[in-house]
mmCIF file of C-alpha atoms in Angstrom:
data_model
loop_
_atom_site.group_PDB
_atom_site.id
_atom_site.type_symbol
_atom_site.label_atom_id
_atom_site.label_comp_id
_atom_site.label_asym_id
_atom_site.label_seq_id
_atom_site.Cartn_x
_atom_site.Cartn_y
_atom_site.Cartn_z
ATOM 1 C CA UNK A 1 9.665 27.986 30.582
ATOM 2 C CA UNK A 2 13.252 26.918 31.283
ATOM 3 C CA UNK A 3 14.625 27.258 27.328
ATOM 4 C CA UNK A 4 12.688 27.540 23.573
ATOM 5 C CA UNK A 5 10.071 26.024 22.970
ATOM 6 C CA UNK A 6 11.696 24.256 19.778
ATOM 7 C CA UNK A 7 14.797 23.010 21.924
ATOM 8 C CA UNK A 8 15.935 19.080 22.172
ATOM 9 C CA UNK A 9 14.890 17.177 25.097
ATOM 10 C CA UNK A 10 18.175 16.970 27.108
ATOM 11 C CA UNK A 11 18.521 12.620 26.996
ATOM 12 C CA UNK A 12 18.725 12.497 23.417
ATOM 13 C CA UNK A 13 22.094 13.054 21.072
ATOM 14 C CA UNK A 14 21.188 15.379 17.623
ATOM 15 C CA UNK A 15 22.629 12.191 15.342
ATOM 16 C CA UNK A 16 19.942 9.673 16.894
ATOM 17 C CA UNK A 17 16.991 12.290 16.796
ATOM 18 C CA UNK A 18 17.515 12.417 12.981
ATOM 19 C CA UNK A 19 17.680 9.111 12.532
ATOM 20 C CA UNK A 20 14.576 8.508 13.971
ATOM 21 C CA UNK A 21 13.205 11.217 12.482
ATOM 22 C CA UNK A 22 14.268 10.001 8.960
ATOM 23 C CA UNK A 23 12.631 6.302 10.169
ATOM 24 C CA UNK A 24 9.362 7.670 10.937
ATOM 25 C CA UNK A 25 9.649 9.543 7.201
ATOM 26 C CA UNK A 26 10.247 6.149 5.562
ATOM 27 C CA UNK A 27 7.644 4.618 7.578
ATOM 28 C CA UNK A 28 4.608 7.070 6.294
ATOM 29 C CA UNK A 29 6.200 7.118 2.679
ATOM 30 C CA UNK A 30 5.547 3.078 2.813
ATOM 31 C CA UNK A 31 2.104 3.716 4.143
ATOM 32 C CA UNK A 32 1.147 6.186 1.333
ATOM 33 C CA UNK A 33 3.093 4.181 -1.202
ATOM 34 C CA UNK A 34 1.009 0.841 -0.372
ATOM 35 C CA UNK A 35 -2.317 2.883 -0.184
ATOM 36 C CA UNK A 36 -1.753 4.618 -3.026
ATOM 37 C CA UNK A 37 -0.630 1.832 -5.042
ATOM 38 C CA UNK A 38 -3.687 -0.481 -3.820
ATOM 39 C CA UNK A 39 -6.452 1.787 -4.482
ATOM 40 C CA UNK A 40 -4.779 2.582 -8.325
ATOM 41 C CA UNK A 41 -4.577 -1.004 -8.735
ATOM 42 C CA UNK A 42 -8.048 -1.642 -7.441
ATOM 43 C CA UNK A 43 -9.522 1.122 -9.568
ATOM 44 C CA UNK A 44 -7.916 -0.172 -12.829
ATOM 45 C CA UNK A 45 -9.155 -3.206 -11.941
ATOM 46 C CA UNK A 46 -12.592 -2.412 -11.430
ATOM 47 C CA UNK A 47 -12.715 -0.434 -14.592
ATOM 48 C CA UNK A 48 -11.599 -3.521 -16.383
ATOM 49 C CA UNK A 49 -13.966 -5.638 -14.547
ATOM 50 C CA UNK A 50 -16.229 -3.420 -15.901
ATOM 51 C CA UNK A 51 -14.871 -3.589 -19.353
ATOM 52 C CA UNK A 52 -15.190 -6.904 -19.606
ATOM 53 C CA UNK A 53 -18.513 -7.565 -18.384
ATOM 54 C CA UNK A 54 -19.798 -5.307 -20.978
ATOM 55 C CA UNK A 55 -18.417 -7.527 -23.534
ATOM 56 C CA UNK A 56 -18.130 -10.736 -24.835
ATOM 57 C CA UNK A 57 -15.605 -12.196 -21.934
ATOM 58 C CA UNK A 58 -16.390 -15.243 -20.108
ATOM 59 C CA UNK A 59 -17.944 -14.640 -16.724
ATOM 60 C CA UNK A 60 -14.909 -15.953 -14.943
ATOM 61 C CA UNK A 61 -12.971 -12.847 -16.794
ATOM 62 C CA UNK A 62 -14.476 -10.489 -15.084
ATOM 63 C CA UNK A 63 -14.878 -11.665 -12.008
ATOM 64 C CA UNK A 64 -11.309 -11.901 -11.890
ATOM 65 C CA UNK A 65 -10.776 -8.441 -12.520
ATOM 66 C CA UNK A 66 -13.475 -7.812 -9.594
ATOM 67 C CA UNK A 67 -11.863 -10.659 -6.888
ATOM 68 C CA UNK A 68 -8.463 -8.999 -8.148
ATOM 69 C CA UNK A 69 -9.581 -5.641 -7.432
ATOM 70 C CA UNK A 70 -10.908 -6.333 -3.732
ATOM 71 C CA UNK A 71 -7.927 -7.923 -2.638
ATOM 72 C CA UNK A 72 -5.810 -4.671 -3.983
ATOM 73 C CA UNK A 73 -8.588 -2.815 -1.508
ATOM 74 C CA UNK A 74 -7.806 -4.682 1.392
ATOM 75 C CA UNK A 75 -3.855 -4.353 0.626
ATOM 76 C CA UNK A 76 -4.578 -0.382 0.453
ATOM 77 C CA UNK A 77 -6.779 -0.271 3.765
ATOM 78 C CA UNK A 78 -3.648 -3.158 5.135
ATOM 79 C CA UNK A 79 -0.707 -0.170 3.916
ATOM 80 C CA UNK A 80 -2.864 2.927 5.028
ATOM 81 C CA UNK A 81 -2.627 0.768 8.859
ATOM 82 C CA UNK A 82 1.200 0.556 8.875
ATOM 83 C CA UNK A 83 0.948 -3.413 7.594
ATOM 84 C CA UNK A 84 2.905 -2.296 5.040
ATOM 85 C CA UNK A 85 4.535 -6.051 4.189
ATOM 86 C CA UNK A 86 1.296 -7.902 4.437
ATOM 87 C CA UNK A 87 0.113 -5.272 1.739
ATOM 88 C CA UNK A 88 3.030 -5.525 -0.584
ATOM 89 C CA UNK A 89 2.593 -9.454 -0.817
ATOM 90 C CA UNK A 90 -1.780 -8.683 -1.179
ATOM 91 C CA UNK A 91 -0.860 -6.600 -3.794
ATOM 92 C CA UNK A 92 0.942 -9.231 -5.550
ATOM 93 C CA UNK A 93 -1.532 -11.493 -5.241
ATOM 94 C CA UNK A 94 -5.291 -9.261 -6.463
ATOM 95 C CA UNK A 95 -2.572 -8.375 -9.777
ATOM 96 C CA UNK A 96 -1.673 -11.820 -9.873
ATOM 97 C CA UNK A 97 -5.644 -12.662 -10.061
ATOM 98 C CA UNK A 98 -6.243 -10.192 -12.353
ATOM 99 C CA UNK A 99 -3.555 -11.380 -14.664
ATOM 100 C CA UNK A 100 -4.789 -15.112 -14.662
ATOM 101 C CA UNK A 101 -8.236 -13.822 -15.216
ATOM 102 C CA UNK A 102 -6.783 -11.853 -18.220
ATOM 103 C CA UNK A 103 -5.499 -15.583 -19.468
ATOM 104 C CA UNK A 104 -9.199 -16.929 -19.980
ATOM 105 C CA UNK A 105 -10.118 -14.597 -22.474
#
């Protein structure tokens, strides 16, 4: 080997390799953060699904709850694929659900 092993390739400048480096850091934090997020969401919103169903809510309450909940699934599995926007603005939308569903009972 010409140098360590742990050495900079010789093209690129210290400043830009951290920058990069620090973009690649913000880019898995938004993944986690948007899977994270969705599958919380999804799992408070199947346990209120469930909630509801076993009481006296209308039927469209809980299915609410339950369309809400799969949509917040789909944002996770969007955010765990690096479609981080797309599962911000899903998000929004399966808690948006859930809260009009909350409004019929």
């Amino acid at each position: 080997m010409n140098g360590p092993a742990n050495s900079e390739p010789s093209g690129i400048q210290p400043g830009i390799q951290e920058e990069y480096d620090d973009q690649v850091l913000d880019a898995r934090r938004a993944r986690w953060t948007a899977s994270g997020t969705g599958a919380l969401l999804a799992l408070a919103g199947l346990a209120a699904a469930a909630l509801r169903a076993a009481g006296s809510a209308p039927a469209l309450v809980p299915a609410a709850y339950a369309f809400g909940a799969a949509v917040c699934v789909l944002a996770a599995l969007l955010g765990s694929r690096g479609r981080t926007r797309r599962a911000l603005w899903l998000l929004i939308a399966g808690v948006m659900v859930m809260a009009l569903g909350d409004q019929f009972d």
